[in-house]
Short mmCIF file of C-alpha atoms and ligand atoms in Angstrom, two decimals:
data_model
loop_
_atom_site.label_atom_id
_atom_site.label_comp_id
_atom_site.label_asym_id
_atom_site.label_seq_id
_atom_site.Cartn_x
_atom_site.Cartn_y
_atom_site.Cartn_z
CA UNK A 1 59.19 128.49 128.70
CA UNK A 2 60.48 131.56 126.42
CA UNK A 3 58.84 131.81 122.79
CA UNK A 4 60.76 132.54 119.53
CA UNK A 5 59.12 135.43 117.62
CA UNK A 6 58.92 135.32 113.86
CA UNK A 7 58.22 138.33 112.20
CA UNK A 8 54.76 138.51 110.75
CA UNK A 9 54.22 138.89 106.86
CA UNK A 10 57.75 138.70 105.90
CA UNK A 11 59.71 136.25 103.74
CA UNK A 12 61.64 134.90 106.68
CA UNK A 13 57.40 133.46 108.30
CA UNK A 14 57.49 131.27 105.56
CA UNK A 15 59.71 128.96 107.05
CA UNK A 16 56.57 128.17 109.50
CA UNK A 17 54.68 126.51 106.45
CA UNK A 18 56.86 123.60 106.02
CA UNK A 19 58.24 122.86 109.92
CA UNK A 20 54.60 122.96 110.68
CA UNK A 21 53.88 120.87 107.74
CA UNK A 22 56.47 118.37 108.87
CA UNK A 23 54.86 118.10 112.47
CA UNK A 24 50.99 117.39 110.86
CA UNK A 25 52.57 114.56 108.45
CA UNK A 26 54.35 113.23 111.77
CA UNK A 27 50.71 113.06 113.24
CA UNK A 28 49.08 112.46 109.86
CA UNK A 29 51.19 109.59 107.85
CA UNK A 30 52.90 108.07 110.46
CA UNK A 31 54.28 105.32 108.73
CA UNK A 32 55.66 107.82 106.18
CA UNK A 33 57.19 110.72 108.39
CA UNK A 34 58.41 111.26 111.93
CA UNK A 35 59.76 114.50 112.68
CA UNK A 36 59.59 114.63 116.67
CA UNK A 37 61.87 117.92 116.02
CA UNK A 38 59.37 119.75 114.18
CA UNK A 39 56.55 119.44 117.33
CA UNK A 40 59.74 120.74 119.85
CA UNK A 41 60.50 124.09 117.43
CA UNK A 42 56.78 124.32 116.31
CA UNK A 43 56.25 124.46 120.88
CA UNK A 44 59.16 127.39 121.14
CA UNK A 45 57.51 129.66 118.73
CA UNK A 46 55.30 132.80 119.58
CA UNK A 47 53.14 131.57 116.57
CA UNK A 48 49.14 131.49 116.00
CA UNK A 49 49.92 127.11 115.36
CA UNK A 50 45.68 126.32 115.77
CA UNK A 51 44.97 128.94 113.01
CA UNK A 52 47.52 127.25 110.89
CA UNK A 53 46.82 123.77 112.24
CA UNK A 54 42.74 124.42 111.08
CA UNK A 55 43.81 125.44 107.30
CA UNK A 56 46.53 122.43 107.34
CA UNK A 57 43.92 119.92 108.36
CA UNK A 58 41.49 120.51 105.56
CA UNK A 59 42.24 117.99 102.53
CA UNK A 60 44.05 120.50 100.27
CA UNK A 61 46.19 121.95 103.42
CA UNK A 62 46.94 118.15 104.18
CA UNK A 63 48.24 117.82 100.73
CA UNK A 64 50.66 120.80 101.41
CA UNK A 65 51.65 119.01 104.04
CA UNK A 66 52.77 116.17 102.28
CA UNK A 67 54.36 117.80 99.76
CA UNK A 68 56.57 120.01 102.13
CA UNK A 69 57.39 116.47 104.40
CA UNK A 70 57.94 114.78 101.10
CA UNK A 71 60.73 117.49 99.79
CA UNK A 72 62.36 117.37 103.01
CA UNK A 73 62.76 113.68 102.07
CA UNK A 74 63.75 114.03 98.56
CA UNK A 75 66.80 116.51 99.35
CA UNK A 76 67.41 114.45 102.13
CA UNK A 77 68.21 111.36 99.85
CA UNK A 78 70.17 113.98 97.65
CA UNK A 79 72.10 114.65 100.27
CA UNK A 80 72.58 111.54 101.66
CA UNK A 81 73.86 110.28 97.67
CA UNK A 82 76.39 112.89 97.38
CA UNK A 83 77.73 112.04 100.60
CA UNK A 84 77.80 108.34 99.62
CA UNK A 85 80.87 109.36 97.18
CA UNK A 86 82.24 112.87 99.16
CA UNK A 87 81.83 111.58 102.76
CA UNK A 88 83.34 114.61 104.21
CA UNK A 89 81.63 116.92 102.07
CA UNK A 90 80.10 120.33 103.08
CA UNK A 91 76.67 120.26 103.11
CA UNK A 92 74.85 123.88 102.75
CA UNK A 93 71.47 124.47 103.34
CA UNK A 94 70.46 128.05 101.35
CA UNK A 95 67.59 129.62 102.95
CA UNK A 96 67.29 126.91 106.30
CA UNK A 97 64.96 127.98 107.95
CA UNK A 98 64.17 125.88 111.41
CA UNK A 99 64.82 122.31 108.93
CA UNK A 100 67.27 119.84 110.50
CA UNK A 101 68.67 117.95 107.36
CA UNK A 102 72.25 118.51 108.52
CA UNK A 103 72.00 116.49 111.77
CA UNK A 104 69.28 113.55 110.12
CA UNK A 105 72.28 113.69 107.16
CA UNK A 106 74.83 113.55 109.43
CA UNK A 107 77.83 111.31 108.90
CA UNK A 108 80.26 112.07 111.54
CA UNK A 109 82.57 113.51 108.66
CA UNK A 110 80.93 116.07 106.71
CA UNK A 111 80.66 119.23 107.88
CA UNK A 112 76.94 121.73 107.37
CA UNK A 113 76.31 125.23 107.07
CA UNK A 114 72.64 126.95 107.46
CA UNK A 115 72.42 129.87 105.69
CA UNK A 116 69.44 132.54 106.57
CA UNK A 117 68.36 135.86 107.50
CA UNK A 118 70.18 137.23 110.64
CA UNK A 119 66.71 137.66 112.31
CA UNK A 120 66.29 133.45 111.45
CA UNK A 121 69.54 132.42 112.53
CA UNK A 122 68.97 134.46 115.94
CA UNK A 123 66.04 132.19 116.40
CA UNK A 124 68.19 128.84 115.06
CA UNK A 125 70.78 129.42 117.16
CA UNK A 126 68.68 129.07 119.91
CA UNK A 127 66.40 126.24 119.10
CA UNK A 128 69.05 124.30 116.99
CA UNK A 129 72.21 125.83 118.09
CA UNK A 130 75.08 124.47 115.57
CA UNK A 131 76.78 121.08 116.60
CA UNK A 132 80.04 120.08 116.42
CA UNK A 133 81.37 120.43 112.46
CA UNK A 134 78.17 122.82 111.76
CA UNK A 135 77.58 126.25 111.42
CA UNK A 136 74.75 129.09 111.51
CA UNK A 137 75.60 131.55 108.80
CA UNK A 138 73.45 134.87 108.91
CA UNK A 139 73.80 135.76 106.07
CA UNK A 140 71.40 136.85 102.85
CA UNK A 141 72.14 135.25 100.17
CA UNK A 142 71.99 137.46 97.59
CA UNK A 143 74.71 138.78 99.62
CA UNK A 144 77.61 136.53 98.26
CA UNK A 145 79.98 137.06 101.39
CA UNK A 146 78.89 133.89 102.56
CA UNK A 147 80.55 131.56 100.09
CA UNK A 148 83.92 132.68 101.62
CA UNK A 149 82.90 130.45 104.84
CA UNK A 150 82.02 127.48 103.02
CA UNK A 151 85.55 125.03 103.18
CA UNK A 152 85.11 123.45 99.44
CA UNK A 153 88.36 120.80 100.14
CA UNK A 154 85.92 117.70 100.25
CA UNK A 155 83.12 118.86 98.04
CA UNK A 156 79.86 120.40 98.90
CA UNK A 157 76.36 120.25 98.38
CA UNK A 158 73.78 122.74 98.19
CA UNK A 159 70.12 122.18 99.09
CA UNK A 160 67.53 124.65 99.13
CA UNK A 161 64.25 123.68 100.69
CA UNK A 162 61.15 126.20 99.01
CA UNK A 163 63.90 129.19 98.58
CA UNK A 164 64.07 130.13 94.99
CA UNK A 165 59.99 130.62 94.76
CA UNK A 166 60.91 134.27 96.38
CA UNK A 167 63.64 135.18 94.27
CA UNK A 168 63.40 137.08 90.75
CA UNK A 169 64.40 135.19 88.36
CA UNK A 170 67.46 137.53 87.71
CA UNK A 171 68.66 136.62 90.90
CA UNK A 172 68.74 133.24 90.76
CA UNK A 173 70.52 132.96 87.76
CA UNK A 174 73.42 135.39 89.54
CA UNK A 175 73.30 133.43 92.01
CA UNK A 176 73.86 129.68 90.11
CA UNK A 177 76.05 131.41 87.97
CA UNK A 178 78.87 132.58 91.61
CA UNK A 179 78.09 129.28 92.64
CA UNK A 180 79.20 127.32 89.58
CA UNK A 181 82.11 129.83 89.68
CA UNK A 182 83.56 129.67 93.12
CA UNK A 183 82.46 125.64 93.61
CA UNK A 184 83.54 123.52 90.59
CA UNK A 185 82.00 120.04 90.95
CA UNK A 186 79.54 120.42 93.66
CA UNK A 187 75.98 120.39 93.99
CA UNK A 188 73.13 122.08 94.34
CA UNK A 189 69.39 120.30 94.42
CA UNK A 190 66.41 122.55 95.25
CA UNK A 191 62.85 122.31 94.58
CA UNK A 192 60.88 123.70 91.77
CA UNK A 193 57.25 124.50 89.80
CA UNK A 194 55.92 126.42 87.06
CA UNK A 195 54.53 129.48 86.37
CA UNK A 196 50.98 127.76 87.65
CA UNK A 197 52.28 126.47 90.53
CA UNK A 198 54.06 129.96 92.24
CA UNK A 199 50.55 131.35 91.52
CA UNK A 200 48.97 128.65 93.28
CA UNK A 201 51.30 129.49 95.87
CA UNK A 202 50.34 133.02 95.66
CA UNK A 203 46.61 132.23 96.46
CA UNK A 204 46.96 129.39 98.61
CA UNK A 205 49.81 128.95 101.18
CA UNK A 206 51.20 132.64 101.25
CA UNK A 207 47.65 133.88 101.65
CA UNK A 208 46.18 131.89 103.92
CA UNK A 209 48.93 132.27 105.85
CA UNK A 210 48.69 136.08 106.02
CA UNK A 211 52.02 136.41 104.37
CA UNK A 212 50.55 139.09 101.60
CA UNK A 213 53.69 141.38 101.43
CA UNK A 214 56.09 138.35 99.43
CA UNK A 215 55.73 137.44 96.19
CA UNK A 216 56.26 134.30 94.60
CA UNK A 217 58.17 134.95 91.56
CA UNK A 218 61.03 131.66 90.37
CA UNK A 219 59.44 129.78 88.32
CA UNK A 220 60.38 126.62 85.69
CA UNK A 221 58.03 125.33 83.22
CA UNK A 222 60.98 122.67 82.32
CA UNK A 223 64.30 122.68 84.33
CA UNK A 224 65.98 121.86 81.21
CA UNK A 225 66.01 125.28 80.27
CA UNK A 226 68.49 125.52 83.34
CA UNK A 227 71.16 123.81 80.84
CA UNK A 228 70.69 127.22 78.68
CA UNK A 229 71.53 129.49 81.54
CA UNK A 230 75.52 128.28 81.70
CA UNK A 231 78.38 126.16 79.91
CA UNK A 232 79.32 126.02 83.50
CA UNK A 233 76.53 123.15 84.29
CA UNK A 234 77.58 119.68 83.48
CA UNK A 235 74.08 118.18 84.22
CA UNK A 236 70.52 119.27 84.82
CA UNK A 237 68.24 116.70 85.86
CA UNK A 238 64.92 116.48 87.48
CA UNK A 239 62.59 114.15 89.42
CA UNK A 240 59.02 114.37 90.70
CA UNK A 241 58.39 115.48 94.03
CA UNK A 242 55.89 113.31 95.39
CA UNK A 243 56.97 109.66 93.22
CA UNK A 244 60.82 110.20 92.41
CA UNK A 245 62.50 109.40 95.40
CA UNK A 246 60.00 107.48 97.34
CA UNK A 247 56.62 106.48 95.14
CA UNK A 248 53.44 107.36 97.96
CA UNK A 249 51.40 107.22 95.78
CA UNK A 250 49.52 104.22 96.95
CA UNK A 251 49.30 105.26 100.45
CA UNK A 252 47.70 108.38 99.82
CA UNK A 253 43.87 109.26 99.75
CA UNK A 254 42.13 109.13 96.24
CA UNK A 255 41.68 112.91 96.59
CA UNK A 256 45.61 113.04 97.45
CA UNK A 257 46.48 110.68 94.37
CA UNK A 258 44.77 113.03 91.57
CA UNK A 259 46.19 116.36 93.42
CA UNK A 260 49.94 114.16 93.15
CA UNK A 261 49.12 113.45 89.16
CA UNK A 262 47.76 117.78 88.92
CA UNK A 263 51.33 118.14 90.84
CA UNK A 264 53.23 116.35 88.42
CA UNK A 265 51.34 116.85 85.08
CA UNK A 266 50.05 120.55 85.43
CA UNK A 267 52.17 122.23 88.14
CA UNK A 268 55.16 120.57 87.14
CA UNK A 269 56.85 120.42 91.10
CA UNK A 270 60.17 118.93 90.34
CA UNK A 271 63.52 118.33 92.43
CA UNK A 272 66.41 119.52 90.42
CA UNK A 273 69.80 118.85 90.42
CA UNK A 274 72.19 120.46 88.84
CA UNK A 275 76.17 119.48 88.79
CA UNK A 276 78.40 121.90 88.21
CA UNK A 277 81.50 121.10 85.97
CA UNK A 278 84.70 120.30 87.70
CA UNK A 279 86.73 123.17 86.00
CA UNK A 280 84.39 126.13 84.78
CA UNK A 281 87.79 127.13 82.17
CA UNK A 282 87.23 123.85 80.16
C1 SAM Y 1 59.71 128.40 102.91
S1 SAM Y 1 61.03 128.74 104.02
C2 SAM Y 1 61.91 127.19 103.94
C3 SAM Y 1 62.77 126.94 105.13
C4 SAM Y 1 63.51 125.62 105.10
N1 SAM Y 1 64.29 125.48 103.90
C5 SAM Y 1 62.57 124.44 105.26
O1 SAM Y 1 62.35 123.72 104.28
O2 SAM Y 1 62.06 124.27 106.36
C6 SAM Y 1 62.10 129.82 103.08
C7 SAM Y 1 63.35 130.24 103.85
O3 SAM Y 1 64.25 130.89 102.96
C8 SAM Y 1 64.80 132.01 103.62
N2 SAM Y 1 65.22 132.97 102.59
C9 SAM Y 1 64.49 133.47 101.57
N3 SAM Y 1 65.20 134.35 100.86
C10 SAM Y 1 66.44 134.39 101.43
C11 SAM Y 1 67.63 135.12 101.15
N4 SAM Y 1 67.71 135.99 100.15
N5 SAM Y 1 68.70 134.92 101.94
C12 SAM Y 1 68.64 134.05 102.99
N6 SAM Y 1 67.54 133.32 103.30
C13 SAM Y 1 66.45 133.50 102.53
C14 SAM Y 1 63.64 132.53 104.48
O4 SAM Y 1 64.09 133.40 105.51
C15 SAM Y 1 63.05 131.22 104.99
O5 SAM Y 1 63.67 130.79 106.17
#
């Protein structure tokens, strides 16, 4: 069977740490997550998985784990609400990765873009090649060229799945900014921490992993202070991770339950939505 390369030590290999995270929470926490998809990518890849798989087993990888399984979730139920009200919305996923929200979203109306790296989508478009109203953008997206493919008619909402961490601050404030511009009234949810947490990051995942050469740098200590960025914002709002969508709380280990209350009291790992006004001129 071919293998999928992904290139070592580069932003694009972090999108290993949560498909692999998804497969070990399918094995893991049955009852909570099945992701048969993640075990078939996770099988194409040219990728060390037992290193990984050691690291990921150990109480604080397992916790990772969760928490990347558990986001998926979250912006899944995001996604899922906007599309409750805009049923043939477009639904854009920033930085995708090998993560199939689009298809367990799916309506049979709205229509899903996954934007990447052109060396990502390569690998995409052969392991999830787009489906019928979908499409593989290669595209970076600092790099705003892409928002010229997104069809706005029906609404859209943004998700970004462990993006932002790698972007400077600047940049992501650009970046919400063109967005809030060019797509009045849509969405965008993505996940979040503070300054603790992306160094956490720093020492932990991206380390372990090998992946020394990218920075974590976006950090939040309140998304509120999202509301200061633009007039062009109509809300900001924010729930926990691990207990603001779906409480696990009480089917996690005791070890797991004080590393969710470190999560949500000292690292601050929120999902944040923010909705952008209807007409950025009012
Ligand atoms: C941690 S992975 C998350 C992947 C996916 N969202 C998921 O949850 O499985 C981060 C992803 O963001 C992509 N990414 C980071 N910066 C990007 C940029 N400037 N333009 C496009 N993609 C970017 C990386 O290539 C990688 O696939």
């Amino acid at each position: 069977m071919k293998k999928y390369h992904i290139e070592k030590n580069t932003i694009q290999e972090t999108l290993v740490i949560p498909l692999f995270g998804r497969l070990v929470c399918s094995e893991r926490f049955p009852a909570l997550f099945s992701d048969p998809e993640a075990k078939r990518i996770c099988g194409s890849l040219d990728y060390d998985f037992e290193e990984k798989r050691k690291k990921m087993e150990s109480p604080a990888g397992l916790f990772g784990a969760l928490e990347v399984a558990q986001r998926q979730y979250d912006l899944l139920c995001e996604v899922k609400n906007y599309l409750g009200e805009h049923p043939e919305a477009a639904v854009v996923n920033l930085g995708c990765g090998l993560d199939d929200t689009f298809s367990k979203a799916d309506n049979g109306l709205c229509r899903g873009y996954n934007i990447d790296f052109p060396d990502v989508i390569a690998v995409r478009n052969e392991l999830l090649p787009a489906g019928e109203r979908e499409q593989n953008i290669a595209c970076d997206l600092n790099d705003y060229s892409w928002m010229d493919l997104i069809d706005q008619t029906d609404g859209v909402v943004f998700f970004a799945a462990g993006v932002f961490y790698y972007f400077r601050t600047e940049d992501v404030k650009k970046l919400f900014l063109a967005m809030a511009d060019r797509f009045p009234g849509a969405e965008l949810v993505f996940d979040i921490c503070n300054e603790r947490g992306a160094k956490l990051m720093r020492k932990t995942w991206l380390k372990e992993a090998g992946i020394t050469d990218v920075g974590a740098y976006f950090s939040l200590e309140d998304p509120k202070e999202l509301s200061l960025w633009s007039g062009s914002f109509r809300q900001v709002v924010s729930r926990s991770y691990m207990r603001g969508y779906r409480d696990i709380y009480n089917d996690v280990s005791l070890l797991h339950k004080l590393m969710i209350r470190f999560c949500d009291g000292l690292v601050k790992m929120r999902i944040v939505r923010i909705s952008f006004k209807e007409n950025t001129a009012d």
